[in-house]
XYZ file of C-alpha atoms in Angstrom:
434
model
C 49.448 -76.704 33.580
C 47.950 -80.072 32.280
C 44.072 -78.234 34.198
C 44.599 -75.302 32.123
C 45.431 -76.916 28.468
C 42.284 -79.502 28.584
C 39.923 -76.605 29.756
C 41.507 -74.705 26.913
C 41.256 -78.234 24.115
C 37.582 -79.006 25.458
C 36.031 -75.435 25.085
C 37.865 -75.199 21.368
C 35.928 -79.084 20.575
C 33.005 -77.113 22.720
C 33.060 -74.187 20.212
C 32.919 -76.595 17.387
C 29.253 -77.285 18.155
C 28.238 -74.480 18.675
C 25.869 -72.539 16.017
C 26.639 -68.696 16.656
C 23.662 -67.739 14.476
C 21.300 -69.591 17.342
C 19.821 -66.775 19.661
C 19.346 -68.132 23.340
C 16.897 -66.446 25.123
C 18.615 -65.268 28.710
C 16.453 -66.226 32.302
C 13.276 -64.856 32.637
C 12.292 -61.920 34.533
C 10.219 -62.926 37.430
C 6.867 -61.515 38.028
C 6.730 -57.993 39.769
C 4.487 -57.845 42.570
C 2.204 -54.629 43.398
C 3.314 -52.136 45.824
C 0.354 -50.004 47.332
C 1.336 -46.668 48.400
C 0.007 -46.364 52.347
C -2.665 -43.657 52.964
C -1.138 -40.330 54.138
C 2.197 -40.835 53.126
C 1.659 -38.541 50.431
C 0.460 -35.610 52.866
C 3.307 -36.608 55.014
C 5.835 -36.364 52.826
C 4.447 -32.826 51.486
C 4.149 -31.314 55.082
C 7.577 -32.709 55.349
C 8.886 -30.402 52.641
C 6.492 -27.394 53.877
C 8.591 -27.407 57.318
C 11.846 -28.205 55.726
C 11.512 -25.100 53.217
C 9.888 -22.858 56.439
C 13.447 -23.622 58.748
C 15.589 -23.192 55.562
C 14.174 -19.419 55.453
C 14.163 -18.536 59.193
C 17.766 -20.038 59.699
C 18.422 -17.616 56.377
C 16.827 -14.709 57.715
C 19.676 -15.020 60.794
C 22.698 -16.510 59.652
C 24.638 -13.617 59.091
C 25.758 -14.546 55.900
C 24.421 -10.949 54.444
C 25.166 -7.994 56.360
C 22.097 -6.583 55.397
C 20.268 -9.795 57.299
C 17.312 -9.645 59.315
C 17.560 -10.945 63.068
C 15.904 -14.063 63.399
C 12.734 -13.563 64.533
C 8.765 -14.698 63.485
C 6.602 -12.504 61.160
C 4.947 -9.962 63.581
C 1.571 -9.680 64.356
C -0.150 -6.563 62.323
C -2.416 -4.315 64.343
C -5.920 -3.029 63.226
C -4.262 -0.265 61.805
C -1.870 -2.546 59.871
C 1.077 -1.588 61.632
C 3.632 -3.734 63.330
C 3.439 -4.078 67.159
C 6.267 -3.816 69.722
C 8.057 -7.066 70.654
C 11.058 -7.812 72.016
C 13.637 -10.002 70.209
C 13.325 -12.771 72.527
C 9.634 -13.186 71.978
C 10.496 -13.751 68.018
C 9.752 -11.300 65.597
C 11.566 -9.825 62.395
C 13.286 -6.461 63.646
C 14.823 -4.410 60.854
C 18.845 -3.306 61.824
C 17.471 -0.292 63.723
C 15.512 -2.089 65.829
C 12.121 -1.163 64.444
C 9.581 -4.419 63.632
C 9.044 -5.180 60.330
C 6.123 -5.350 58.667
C 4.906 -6.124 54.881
C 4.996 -3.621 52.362
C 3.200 -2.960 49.685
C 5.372 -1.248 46.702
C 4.036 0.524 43.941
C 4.202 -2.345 40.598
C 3.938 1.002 38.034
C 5.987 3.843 39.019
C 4.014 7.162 38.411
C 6.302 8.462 35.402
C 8.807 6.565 32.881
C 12.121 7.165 33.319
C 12.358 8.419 29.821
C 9.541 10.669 30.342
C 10.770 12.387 33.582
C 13.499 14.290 30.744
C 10.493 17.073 30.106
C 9.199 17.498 34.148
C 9.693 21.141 34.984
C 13.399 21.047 37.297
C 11.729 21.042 41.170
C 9.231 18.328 40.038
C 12.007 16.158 37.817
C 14.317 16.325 40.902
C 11.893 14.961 43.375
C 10.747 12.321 41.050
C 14.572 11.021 41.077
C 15.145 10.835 44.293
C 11.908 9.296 45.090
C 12.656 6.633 42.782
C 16.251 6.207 43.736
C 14.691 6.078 47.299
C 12.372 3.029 45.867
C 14.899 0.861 44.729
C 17.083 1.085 47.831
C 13.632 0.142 49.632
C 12.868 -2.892 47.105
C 16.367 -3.696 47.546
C 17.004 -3.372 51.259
C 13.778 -5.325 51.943
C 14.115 -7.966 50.198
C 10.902 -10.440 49.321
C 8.376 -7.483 49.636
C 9.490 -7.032 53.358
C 10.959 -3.058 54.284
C 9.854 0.690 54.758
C 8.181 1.982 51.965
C 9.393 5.410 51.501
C 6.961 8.484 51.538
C 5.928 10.402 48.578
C 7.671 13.844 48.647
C 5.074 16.356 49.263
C 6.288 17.980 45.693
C 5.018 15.110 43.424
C 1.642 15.015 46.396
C 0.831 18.049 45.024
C 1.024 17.801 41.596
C -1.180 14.690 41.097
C -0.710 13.558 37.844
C 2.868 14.126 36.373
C 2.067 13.389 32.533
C 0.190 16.912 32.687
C 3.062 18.615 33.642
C 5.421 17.633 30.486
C 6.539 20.038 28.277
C 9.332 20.263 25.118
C 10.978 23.124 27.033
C 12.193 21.074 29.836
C 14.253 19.101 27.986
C 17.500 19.641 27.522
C 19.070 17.901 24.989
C 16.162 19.901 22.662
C 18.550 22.233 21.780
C 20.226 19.745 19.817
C 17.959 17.752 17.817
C 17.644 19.069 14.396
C 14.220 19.367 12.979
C 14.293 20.180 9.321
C 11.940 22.577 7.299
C 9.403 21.057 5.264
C 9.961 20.454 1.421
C 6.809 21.125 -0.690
C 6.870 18.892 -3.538
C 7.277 19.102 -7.365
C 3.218 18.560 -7.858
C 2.425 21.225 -5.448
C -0.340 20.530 -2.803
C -0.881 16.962 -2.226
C -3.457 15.507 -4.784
C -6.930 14.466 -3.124
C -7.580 10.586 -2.898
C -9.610 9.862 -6.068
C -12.658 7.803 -4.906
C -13.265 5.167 -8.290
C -16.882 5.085 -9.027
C -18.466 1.311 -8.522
C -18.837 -0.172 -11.698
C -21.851 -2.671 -12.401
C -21.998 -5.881 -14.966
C -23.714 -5.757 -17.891
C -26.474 -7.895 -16.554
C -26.769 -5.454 -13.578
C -27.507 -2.549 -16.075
C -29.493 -4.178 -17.905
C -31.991 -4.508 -15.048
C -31.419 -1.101 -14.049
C -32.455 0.367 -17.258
C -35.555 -2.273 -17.220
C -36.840 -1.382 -14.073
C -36.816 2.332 -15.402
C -38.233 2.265 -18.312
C -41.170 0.129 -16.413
C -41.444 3.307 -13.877
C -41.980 6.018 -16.784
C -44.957 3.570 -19.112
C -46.438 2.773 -15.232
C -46.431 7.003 -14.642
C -47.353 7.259 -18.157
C -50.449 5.104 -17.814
C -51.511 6.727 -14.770
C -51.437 10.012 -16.432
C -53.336 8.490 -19.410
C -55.650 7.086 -16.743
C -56.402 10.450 -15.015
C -56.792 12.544 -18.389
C -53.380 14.507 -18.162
C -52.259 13.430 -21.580
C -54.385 12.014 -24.334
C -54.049 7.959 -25.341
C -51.506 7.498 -28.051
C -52.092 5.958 -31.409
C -52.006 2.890 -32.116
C -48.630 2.092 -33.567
C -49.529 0.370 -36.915
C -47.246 -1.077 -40.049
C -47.757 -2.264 -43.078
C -47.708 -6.060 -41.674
C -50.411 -5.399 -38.712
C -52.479 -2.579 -39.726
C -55.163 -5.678 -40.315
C -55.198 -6.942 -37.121
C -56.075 -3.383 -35.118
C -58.178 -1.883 -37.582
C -60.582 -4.741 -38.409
C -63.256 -4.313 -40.565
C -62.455 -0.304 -41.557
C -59.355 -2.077 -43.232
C -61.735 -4.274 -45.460
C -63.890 -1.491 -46.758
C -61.111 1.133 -47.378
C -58.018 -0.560 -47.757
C -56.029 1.527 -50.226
C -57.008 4.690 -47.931
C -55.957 2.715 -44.510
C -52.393 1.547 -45.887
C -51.935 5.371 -46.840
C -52.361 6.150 -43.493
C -50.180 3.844 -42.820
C -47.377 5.200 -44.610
C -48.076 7.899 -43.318
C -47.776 7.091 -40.149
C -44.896 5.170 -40.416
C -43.030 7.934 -42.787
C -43.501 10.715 -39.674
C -42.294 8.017 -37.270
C -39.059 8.015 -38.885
C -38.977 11.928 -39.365
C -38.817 11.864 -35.741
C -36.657 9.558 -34.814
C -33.700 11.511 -37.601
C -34.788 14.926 -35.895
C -33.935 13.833 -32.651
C -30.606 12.316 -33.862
C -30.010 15.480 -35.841
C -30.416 17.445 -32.317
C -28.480 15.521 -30.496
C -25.723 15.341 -33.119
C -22.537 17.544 -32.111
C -21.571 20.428 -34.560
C -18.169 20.575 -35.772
C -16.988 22.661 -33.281
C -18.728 21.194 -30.610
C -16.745 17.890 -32.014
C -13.359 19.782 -32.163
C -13.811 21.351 -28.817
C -14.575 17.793 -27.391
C -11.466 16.096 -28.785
C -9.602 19.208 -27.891
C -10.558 18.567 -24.061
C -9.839 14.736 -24.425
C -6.264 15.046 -24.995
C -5.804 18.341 -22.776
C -4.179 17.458 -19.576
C -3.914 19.853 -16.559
C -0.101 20.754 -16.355
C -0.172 22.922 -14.122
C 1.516 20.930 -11.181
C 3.415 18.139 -12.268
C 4.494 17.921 -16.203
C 6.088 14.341 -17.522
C 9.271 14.633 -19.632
C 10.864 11.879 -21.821
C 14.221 12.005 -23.702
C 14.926 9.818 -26.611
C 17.912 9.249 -28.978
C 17.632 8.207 -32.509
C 20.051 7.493 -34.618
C 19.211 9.238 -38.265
C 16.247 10.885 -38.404
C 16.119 11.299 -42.219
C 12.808 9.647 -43.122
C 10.718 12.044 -44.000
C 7.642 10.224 -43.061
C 9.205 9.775 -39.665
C 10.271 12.946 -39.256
C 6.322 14.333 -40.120
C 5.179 11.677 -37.512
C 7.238 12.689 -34.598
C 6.053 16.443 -35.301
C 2.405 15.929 -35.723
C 2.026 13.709 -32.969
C 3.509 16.089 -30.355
C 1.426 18.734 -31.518
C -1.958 16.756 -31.570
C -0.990 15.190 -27.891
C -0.092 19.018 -26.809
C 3.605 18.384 -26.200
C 5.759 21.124 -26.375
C 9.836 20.190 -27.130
C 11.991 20.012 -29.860
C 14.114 17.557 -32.025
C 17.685 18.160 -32.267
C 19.458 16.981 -35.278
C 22.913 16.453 -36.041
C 23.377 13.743 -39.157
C 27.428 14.182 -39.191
C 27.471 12.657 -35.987
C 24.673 9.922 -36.281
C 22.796 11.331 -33.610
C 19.613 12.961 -33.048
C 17.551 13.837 -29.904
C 13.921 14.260 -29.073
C 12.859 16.136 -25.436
C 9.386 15.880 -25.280
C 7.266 17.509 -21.867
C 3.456 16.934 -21.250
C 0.434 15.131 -19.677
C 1.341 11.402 -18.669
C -1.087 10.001 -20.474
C 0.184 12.254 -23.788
C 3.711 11.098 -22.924
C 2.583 7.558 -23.360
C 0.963 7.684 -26.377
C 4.586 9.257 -28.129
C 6.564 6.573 -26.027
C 3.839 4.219 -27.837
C 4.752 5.936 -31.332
C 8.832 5.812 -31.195
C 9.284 2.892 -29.727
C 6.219 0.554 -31.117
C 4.321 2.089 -33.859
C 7.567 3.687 -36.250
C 9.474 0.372 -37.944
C 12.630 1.876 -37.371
C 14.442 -1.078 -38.749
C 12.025 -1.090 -42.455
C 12.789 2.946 -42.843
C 15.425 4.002 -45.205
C 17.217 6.915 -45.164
C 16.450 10.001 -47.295
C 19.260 12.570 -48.283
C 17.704 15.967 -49.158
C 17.757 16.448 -52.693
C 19.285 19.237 -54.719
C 17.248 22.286 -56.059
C 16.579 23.360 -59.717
C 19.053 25.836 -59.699
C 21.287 24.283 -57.562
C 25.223 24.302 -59.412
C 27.393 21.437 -60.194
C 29.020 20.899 -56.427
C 25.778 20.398 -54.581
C 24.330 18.212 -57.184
C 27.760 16.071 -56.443
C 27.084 16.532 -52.437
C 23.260 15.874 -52.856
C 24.258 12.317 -54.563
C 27.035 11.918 -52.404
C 24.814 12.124 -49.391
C 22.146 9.985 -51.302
C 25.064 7.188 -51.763
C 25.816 7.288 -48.246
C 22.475 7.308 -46.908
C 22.410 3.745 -48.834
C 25.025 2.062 -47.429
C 23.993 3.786 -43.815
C 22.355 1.119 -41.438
C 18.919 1.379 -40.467
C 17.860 4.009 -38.143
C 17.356 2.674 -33.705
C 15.376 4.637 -31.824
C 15.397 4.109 -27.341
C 14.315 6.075 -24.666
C 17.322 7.239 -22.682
C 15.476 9.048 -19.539
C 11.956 9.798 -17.827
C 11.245 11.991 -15.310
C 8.961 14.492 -13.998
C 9.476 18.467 -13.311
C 7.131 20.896 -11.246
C 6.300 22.916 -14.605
C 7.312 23.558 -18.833
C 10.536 24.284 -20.113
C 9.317 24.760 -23.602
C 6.944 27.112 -25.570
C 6.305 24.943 -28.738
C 7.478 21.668 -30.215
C 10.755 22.287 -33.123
C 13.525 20.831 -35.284
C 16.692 22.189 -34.857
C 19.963 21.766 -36.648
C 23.508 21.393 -35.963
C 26.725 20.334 -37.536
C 28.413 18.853 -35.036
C 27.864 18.488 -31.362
C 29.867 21.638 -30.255
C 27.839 23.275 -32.581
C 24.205 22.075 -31.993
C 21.683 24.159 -30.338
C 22.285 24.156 -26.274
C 19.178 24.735 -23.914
């Protein structure tokens, strides 16, 4: 009791001197001193392990665990012939169950047909196949680490030698059931021939080109001149050198030199406006030209876009959207029906025509600065229609501005339409159908 209390009152007047934040280092580890490893340990210890893993698969080979076990035995000795030769059990070899010695077997790593493949043998040759590889995994399995009786090849695939030759659709039998559906031509026809693009050069690059040309025809040029093909040309004089090549015949005669001069320079420029003059298209030939620009073949795929408009009582607008189709070659019509606020355009055509009128209703028109127009009266129209015609005129100024959108685009495998025209209607029941 009185032990216990001043152990307990001296390590409280202990702790009371004591800095806790003071780390003591603990005792030192001694010095470790170098172990060599003996020579042939290592080898030891590794033909230990060889001898320890051989008993572990003789005693294996014999313990009867697996009914399917060989008897213990050693591996027999393989003839020149590389079969197995007779022993008895007591003098240690591996027996199979029957009694037979066993020997290693080599089995096939690729089997001579796929499974999935054997579906379209004829039926003697896919019948052989499966039991011969049925007969292969019971060997594989039955052997057991490449040990067993390889099984023989059935004189049936022997004979045939390669089976991949001998596949065929017929022999399957699930053929019957796999749908194979008819071929759909599409809207354009035949299939349109991969357009090679041409390689384009740089400016610089033509510029060389048409250098190097034009040194090729003065070089054949000079050779001619140098052989006496083709006389020497004149010399090409003006008004500000005619001095300088002619010399002293320009000092006695100069009034009669610069009129040859002019001359000169006068036929110079005949030339050059005959040639433009014959290279210069005709009217026609200018008409015809623009005419094939905006033609597009049709003939196998035709573009169609369908767009809504709101009021189509602009007048201007109105002579827009039917010049246009006709110039691009569009063939359509406008559908009208001003009761209802509602008026649409089907338009059919080349792509590239198709974009141009998408171009005009949606960018080019200022649907929102048009105002609508309400059609005026006639001369001898009477009282009531002059009332409707200002009527109409009234309401057309309090209308909002006309919208226009594109509600649908599409293609079709030819033209629905003859020409391009307006068409009227009341109401929708009674507009134009088709």
């Amino acid at each position: 009791y009185l032990s216990a209390s001043a152990s307990a009152s001296s390590d409280a007047a202990a702790e009371r001197f004591v800095d806790p934040t003071l780390k003591v280092r603990g005792p030192k580890r001694g010095a470790r001193e170098l172990r060599f490893v003996a020579e042939g340990s290592v080898a030891a210890r590794a033909e230990r392990m060889r001898e320890k893993e051989a008993k572990r698969m003789r005693e294996g080979f014999g313990s009867g665990r697996n009914a399917r076990a060989y008897k213990k035995a050693v591996i027999a000795d393989l003839s020149a012939e590389g079969g197995a030769t007779k022993a008895s059990a007591g003098a240690g070899e591996f027996l199979l169950p029957d009694g037979t010695p066993l020997a290693m077997v080599d089995f096939p790593e690729e089997p001579g047909i796929e499974w999935w493949d054997a579906e379209y043998l004829p039926r003697e040759l896919g019948k052989a196949q499966q039991a011969h590889a049925k007969a292969l995994i019971k060997a594989q399995s039955a052997g057991g680490f490449g040990f067993g009786a390889a099984p023989k090849l059935p004189p049936e695939l022997a004979a045939a030698g390669d089976l991949y030759e001998h596949l065929e659709l017929g022999n399957c039998k699930t053929k019957a059931y796999v749908q194979h559906p008819v071929g759909v031509r599409p809207p354009q026809g035949e299939e349109e021939q991969t357009v090679v693009l041409p390689m384009y050069l740089t400016k610089k690059e033509r510029k060389r080109i048409r250098r190097q040309n034009r040194a090729e025809r003065e070089r054949e040029k000079q050779d001619k001149i140098a052989l006496g093909l083709m006389p020497a040309p004149e010399p090409k004089m003006k008004i500000s050198n005619f001095m300088a090549i002619l010399g002293e015949q320009a000092v006695a005669d100069p009034s009669a030199v610069e009129r040859k001069v002019q001359e000169q320079v006068q036929r110079r420029m005949r030339n050059h406006e005959e040639r433009n003059a014959a290279n210069k298209l005709s009217d026609a030939d200018r008409k015809a030209k623009k005419h094939a620009k905006l033609q597009e073949d049709t003939s196998k795929l035709v573009e169609v876009a369908v767009f809504r408009i709101s009021s189509l009582t602009n007048a201007q607008a109105r002579y827009k959207i039917d010049i246009n189709a006709q110039q691009n070659h569009l063939t359509g019509g406008v559908v009208q029906c001003e009761p209802e606020r509602c008026t649409v355009v089907v338009v059919e055509g080349g792509k590239k025509a198709i974009e141009r009128y998408m171009k005009l209703l949606l960018r080019r028109i200022k649907w929102a600065e048009l105002t609508s127009e309400a059609p005026a009266a006639g001369d001898d129209a009477d009282e009531a229609a002059v009332a409707a015609a200002v009527a109409a005129a009234e309401a057309a100024k309090d209308a909002p501005p006309p919208t226009c959108h594109l509600v649908w685009r599409g293609q079709q495998p030819k033209r629905l339409f003859n020409s391009f025209r307006f068409q009227e209607g009341e109401t929708e029941a009674s507009s134009p159908q088709g």
